[in-house]
Tab-separated table of C-alpha atoms and ligand atoms in Angstrom:
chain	number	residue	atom	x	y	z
A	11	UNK	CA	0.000	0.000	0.000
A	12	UNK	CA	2.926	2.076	0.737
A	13	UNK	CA	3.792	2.453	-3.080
A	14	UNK	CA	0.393	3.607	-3.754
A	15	UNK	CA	0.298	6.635	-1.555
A	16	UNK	CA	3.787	7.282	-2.370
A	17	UNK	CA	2.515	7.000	-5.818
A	18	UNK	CA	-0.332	9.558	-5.512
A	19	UNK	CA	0.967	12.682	-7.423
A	20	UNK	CA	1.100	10.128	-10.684
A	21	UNK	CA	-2.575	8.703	-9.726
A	22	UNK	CA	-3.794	12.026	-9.601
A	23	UNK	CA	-2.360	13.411	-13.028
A	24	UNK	CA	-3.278	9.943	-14.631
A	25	UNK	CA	-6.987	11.057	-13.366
A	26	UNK	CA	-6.866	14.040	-14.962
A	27	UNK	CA	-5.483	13.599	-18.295
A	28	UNK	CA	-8.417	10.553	-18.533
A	29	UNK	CA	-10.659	11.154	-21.585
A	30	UNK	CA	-14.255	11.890	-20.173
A	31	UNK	CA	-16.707	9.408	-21.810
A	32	UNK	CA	-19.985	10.308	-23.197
A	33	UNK	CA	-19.070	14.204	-22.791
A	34	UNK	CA	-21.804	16.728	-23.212
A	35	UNK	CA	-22.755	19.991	-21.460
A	36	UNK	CA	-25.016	20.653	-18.608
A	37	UNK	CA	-27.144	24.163	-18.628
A	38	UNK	CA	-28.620	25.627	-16.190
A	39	UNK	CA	-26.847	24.112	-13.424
A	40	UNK	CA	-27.919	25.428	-10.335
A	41	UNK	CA	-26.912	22.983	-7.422
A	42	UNK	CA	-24.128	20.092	-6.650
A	43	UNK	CA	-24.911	17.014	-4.974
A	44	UNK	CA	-22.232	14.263	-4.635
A	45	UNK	CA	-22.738	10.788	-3.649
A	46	UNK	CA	-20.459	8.414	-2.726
A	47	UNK	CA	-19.116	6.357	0.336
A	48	UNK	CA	-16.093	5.571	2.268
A	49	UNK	CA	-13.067	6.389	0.693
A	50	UNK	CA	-15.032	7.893	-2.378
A	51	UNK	CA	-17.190	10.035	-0.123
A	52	UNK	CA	-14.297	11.606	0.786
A	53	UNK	CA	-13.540	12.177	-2.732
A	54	UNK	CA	-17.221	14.044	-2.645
A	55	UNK	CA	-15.861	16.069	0.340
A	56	UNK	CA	-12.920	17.751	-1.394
A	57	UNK	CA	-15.040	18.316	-4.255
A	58	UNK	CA	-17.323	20.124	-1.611
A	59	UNK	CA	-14.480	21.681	-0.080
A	60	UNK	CA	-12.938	23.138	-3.592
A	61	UNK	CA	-15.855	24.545	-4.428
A	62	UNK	CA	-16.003	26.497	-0.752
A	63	UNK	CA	-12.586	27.466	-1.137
A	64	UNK	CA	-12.804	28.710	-4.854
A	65	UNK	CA	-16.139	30.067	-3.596
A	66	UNK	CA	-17.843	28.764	-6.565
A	67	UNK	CA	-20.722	26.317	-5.483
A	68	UNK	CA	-22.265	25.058	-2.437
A	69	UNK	CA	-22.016	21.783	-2.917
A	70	UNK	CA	-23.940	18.712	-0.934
A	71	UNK	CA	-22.346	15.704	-0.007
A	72	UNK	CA	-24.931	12.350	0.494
A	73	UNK	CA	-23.983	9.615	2.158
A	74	UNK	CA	-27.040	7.627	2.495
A	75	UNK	CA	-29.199	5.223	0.453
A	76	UNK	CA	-31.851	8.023	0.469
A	77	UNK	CA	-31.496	11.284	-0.888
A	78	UNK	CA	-34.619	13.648	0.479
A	79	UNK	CA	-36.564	15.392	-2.142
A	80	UNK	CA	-35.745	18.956	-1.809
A	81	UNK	CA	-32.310	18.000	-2.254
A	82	UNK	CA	-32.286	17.225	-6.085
A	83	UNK	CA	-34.657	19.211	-8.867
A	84	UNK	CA	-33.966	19.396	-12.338
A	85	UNK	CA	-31.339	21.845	-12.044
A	86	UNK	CA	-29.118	19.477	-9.881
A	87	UNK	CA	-26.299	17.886	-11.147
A	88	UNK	CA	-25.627	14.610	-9.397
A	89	UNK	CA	-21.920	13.087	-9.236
A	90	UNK	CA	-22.079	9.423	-8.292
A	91	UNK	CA	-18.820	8.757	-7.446
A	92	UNK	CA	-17.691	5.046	-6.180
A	93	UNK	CA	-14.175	3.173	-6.769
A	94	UNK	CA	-15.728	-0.354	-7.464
A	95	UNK	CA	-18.616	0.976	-9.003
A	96	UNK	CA	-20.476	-1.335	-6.814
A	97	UNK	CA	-21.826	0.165	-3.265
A	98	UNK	CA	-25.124	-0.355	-3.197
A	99	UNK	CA	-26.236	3.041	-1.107
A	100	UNK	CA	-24.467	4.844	-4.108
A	101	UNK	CA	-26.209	2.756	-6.671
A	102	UNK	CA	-29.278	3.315	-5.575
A	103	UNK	CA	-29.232	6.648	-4.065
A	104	UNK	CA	-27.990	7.406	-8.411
A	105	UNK	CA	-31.188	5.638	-8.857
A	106	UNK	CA	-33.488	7.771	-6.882
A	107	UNK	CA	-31.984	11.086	-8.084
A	108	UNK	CA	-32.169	9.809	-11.662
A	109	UNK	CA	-35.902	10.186	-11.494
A	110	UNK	CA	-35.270	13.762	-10.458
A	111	UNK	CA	-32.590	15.067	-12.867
A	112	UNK	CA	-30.665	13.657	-15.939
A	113	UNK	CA	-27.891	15.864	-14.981
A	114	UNK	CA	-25.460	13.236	-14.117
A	115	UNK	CA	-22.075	12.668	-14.140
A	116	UNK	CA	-20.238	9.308	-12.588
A	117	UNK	CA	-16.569	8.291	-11.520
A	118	UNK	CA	-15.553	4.574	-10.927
A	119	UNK	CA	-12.888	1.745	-11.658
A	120	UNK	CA	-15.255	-0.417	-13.341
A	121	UNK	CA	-18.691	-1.998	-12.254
A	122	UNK	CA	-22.308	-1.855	-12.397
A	123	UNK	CA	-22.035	2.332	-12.105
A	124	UNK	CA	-19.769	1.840	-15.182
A	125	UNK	CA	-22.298	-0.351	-16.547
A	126	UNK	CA	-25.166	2.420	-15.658
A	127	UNK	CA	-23.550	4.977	-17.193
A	128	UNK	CA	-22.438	3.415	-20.607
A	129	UNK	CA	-25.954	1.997	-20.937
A	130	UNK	CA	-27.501	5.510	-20.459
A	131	UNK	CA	-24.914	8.194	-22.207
A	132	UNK	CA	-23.855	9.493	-18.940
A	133	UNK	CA	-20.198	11.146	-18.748
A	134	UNK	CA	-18.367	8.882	-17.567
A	135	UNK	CA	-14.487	8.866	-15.633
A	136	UNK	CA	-13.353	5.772	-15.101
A	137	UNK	CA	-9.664	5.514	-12.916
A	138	UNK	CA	-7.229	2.954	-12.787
A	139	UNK	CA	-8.451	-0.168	-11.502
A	140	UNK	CA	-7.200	-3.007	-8.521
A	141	UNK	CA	-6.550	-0.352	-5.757
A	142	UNK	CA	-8.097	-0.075	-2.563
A	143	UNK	CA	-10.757	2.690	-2.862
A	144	UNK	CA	-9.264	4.687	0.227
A	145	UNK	CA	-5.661	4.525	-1.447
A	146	UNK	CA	-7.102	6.196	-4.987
A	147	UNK	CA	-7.952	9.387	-2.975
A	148	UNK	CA	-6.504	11.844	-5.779
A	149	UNK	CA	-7.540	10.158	-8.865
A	150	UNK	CA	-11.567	9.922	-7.786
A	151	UNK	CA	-10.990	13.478	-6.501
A	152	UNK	CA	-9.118	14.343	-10.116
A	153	UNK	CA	-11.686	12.627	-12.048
A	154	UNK	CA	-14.327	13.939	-10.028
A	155	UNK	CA	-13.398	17.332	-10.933
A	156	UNK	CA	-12.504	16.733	-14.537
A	157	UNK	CA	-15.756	15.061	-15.456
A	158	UNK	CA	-17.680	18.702	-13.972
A	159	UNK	CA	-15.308	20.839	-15.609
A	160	UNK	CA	-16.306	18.715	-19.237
A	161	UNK	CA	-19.817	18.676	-18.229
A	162	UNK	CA	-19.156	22.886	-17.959
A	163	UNK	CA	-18.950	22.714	-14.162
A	164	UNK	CA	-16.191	25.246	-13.392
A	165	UNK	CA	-14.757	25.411	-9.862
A	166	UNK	CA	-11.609	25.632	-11.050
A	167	UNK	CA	-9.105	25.451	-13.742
A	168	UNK	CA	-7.315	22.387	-14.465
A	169	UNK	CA	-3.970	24.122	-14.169
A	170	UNK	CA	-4.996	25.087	-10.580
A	171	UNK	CA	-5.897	21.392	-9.111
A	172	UNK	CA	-2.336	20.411	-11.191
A	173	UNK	CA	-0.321	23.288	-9.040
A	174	UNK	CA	-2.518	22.070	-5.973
A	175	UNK	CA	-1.133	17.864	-6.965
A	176	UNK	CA	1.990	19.294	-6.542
A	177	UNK	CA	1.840	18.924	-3.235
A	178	UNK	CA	1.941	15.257	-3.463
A	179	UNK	CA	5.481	15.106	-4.729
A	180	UNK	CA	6.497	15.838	-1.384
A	181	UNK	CA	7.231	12.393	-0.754
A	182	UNK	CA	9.919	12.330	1.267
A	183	UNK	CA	8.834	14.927	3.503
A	184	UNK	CA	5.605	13.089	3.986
A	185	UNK	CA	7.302	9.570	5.375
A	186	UNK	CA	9.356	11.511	7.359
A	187	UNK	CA	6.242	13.397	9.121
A	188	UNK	CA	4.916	10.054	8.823
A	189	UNK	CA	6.959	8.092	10.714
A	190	UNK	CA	6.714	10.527	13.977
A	191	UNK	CA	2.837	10.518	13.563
A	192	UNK	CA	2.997	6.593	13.493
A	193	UNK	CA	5.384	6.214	16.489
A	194	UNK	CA	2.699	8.860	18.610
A	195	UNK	CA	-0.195	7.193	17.232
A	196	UNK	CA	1.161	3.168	17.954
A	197	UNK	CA	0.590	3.351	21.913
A	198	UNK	CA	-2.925	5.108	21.161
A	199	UNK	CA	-6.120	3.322	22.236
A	200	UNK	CA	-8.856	5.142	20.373
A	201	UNK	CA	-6.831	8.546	19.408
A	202	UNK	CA	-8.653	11.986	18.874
A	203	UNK	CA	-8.385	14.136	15.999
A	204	UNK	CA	-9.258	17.453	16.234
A	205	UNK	CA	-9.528	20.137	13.385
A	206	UNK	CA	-11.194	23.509	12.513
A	207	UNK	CA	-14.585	23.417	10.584
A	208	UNK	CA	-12.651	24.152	7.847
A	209	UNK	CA	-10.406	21.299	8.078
A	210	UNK	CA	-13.211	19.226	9.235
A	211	UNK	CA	-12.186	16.398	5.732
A	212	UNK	CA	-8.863	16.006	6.929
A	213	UNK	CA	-9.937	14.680	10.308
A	214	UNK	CA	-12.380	12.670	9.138
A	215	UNK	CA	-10.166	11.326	6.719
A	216	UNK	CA	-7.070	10.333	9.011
A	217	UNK	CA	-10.005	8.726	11.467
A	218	UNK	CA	-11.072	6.588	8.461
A	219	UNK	CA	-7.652	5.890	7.312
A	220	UNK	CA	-6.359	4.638	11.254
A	221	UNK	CA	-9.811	2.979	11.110
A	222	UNK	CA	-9.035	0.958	7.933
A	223	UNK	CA	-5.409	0.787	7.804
A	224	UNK	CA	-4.232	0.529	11.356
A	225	UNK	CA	-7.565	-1.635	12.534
A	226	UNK	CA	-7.802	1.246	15.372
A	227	UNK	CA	-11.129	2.988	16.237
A	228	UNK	CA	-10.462	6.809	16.708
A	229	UNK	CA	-12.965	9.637	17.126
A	230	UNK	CA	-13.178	13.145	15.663
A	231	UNK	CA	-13.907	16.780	17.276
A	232	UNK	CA	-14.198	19.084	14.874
A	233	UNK	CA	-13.945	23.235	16.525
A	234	UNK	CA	-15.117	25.813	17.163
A	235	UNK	CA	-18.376	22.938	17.603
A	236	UNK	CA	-16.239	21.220	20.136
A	237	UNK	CA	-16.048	24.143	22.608
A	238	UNK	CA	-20.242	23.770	22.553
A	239	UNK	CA	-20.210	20.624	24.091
A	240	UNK	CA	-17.241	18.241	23.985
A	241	UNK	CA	-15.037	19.941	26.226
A	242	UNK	CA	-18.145	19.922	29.257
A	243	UNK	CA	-16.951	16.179	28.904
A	244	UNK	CA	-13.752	16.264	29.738
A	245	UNK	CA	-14.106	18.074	33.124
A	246	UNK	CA	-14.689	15.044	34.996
A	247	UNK	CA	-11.359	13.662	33.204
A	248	UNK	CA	-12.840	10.350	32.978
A	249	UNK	CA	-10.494	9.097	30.167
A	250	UNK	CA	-7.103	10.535	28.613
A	251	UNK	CA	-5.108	9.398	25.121
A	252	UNK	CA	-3.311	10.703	22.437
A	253	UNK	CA	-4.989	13.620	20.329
A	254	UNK	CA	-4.108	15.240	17.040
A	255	UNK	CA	-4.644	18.662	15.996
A	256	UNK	CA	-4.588	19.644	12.615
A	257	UNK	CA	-2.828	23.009	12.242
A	258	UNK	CA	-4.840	25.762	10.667
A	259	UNK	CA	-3.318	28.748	8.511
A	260	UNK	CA	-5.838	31.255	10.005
A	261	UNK	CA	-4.652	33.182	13.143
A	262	UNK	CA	-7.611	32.798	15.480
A	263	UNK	CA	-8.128	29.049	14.749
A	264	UNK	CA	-4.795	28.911	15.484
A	265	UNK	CA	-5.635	30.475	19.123
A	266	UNK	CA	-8.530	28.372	19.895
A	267	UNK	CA	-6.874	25.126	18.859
A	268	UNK	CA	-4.454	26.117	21.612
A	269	UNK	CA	-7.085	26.284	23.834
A	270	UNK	CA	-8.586	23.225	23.820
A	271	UNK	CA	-5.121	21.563	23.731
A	272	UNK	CA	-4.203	23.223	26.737
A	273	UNK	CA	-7.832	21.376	28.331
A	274	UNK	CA	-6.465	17.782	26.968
A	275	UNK	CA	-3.172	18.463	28.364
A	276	UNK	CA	-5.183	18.923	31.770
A	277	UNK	CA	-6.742	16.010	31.059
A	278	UNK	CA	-4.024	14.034	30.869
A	279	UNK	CA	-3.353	13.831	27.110
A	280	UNK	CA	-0.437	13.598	25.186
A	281	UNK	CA	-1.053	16.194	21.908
A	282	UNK	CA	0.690	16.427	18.574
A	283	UNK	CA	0.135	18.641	15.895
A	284	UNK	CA	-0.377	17.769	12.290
A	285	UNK	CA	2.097	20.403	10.483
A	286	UNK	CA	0.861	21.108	6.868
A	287	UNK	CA	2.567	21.966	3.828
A	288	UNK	CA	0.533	23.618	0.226
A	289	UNK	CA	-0.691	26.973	-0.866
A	290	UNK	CA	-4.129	26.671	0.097
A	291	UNK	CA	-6.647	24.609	2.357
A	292	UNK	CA	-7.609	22.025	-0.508
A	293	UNK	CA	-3.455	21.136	-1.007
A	294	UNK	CA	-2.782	20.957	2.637
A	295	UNK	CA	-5.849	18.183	3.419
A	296	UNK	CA	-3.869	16.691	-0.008
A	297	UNK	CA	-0.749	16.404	1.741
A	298	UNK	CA	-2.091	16.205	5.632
A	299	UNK	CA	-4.042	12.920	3.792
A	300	UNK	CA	-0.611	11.433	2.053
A	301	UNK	CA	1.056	11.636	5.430
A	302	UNK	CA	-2.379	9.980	7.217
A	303	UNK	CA	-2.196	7.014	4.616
A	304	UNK	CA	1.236	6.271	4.995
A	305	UNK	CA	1.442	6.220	8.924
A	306	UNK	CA	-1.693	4.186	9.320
A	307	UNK	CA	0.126	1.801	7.158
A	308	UNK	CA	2.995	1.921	9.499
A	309	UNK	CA	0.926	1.879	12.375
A	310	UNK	CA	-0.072	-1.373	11.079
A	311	UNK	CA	3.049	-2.638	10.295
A	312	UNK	CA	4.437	-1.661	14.061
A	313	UNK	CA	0.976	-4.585	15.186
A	314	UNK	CA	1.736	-6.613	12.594
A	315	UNK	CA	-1.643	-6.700	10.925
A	316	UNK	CA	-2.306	-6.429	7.582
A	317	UNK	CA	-3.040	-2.500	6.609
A	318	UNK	CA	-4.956	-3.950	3.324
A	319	UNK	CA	-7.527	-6.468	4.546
A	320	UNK	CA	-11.255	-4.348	5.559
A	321	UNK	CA	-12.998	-7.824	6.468
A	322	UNK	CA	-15.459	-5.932	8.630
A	323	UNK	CA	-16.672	-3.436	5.572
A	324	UNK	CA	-16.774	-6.884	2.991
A	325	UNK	CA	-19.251	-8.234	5.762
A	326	UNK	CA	-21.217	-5.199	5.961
A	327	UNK	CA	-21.835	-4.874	1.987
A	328	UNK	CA	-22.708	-9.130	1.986
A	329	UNK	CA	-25.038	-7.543	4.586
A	330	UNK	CA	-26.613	-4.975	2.873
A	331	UNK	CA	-26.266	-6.578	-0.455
A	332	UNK	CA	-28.822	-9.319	1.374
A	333	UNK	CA	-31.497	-6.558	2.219
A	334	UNK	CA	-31.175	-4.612	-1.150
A	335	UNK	CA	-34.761	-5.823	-1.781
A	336	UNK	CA	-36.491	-4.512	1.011
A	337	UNK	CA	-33.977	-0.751	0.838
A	338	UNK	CA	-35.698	-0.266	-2.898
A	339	UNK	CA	-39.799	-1.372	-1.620
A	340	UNK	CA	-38.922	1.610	1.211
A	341	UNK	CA	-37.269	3.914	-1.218
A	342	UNK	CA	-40.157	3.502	-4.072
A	343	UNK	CA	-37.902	1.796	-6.244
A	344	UNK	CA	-38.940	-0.748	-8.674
A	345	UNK	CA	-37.360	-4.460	-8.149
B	29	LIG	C1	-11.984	0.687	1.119
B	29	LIG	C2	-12.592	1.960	1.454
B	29	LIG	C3	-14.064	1.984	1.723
B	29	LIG	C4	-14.841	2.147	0.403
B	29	LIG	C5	-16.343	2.124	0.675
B	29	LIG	C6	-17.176	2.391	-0.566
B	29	LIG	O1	-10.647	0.883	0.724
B	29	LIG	O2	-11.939	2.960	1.520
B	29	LIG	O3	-14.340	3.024	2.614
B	29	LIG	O4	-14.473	3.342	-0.210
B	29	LIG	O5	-16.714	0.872	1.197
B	29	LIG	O6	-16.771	1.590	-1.623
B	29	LIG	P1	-16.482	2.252	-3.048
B	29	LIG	O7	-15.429	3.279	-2.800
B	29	LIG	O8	-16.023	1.134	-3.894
B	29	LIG	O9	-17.776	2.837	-3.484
């Protein structure tokens, strides 16, 4: 796995320079909604957070089988993005919104979402295949963005996102930043990550990638929300770990992120911050998630478990995949 994350800045440019199939342009766009899962919801997040940061569209991320009907009109494009091209709360959450809009665009490696889209004309991105979704970060993220910019969804240029990829040739930099984070993180029992709103993908993404990597469970505080609540939990200092903060650029984040790691320290826990390199938020959760996937790898290694194997997550979609037929009678879908 290490090869692939060291490998990103390729994956992502690869992404990019992928021929969008079925191209046509969307008019009269007036609303984003992504959907996707996992490691290709996250995807959907930076797409969310570009468009914040270039402050060119409000975009909504679903994660869910269901999609509510205000969400999508006929004005809504809807991104389906999933690696395998398989997960069914993406496949049929596409399904519901496709009675609602034929704006559509879709990103995958393959399956039936592949299959969906060839059938039905829809642009189509399709990234290299036989990774693990959560390691192809950049190129659903680069295809993501290139199918909406072919479709005539501009948040920004392609030049931009390739100066933002950049980052990812920091490769050296990021094992070495690594490696610390992975010896802090080894003695950890369930580690908390902590992040301003506006890094609120980047914690959620190292919690997913220490969850699926490193086998660990971790849990995520996002501020200022945290001051409104999670800290009134601490005061009885019932339980004390290792916690992460994810450095901010902006001066008063910076100040109340030193607040509330002043009320772990009282707590009794040990806090390291998550230094990040790249000119701008969207390049920083780039690199701050290169230097997540490698040291959950490594935190793995240090256990001796394999950083590859999800067993729990194959169990869940057998699961699922088991009650499909009783998800579409609830969601009005035909069988
Ligand atoms: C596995 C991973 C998962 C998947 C999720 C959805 O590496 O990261 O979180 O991303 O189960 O599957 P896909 O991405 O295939 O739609």
């Amino acid at each position: 796995m290490r090869e692939v994350y060291l490998g990103w800045h390729e994956l992502a440019m690869e992404a990019l320079r992928q021929e969008v199939a079925n191209p046509r342009e969307y008019k009269d766009v007036d609303r984003i909604v992504v959907l996707g899962m996992g490691g290709s919801g996250i995807a959907g997040d930076l797409v969310a957070l570009t468009g914040l940061e270039t402050g060119s569209a409000f975009v909504t991320v679903v994660k869910d089988f269901y999609v509510p009907k205000p969400v999508v009109n006929d004005r809504t494009l809807v991104l389906a993005i999933s690696y395998s091209g398989n997960t069914r709360e993406t496949l049929l959450s596409l399904e519901l919104c496709s009675k609602r809009t034929s704006k559509i665009v879709a990103v995958s490696s393959g399956g039936l979402l592949e299959e969906y889209a060839m059938k039905r004309g829809i642009p189509f991105v399709k990234v290299r295949r036989g990774l693990a979704p959560r390691t192809a970060l950049p190129a659903l993220y680069a295809a993501a963005m290139k199918g909406l910019l072919t479709v005539g969804v501009s948040m920004c240029e392609s030049s931009t996102l390739e100066r933002w990829f950049d980052v990812l040739k920091e490769v050296r930099k990021a094992e070495f930043d690594a490696a610390s984070l992975a010896s802090f993180l080894r003695r950890a029992r369930m580690p908390l990550i902590v992040a301003s709103a506006r890094y609120a993908v980047l914690a959620t993404r190292i919690k997913n990638e220490l969850n699926e990597n490193a086998k660990m469970p971790a849990k995520v505080e996002i501020a200022p929300e945290l001051f409104h609540n999670d800290i009134v939990g601490w005061e009885r200092k019932l339980y004390s770990d290792r916690a992460i903060v994810v450095e901010s650029d902006i001066p008063y984040e910076v100040e109340y992120l030193k607040l509330y790691t002043e009320i772990l320290t009282d707590v009794g826990f040990e806090v390291e911050m998550l230094r990040l390199i790249g000119d701008g938020v969207v390049p920083r959760v780039l690199y701050g998630s290169l230097v997540a996937g490698l040291a959950s790898v490594k935190v793995a290694e240090i256990a001796g478990i394999d950083p590859l194997a999800t067993k729990s997550i194959a169990a869940y979609k057998s699961f699922i995949n088991n009650m499909e037929g009783e998800i579409r009678r609830t969601l009005g879908l035909s069988d």
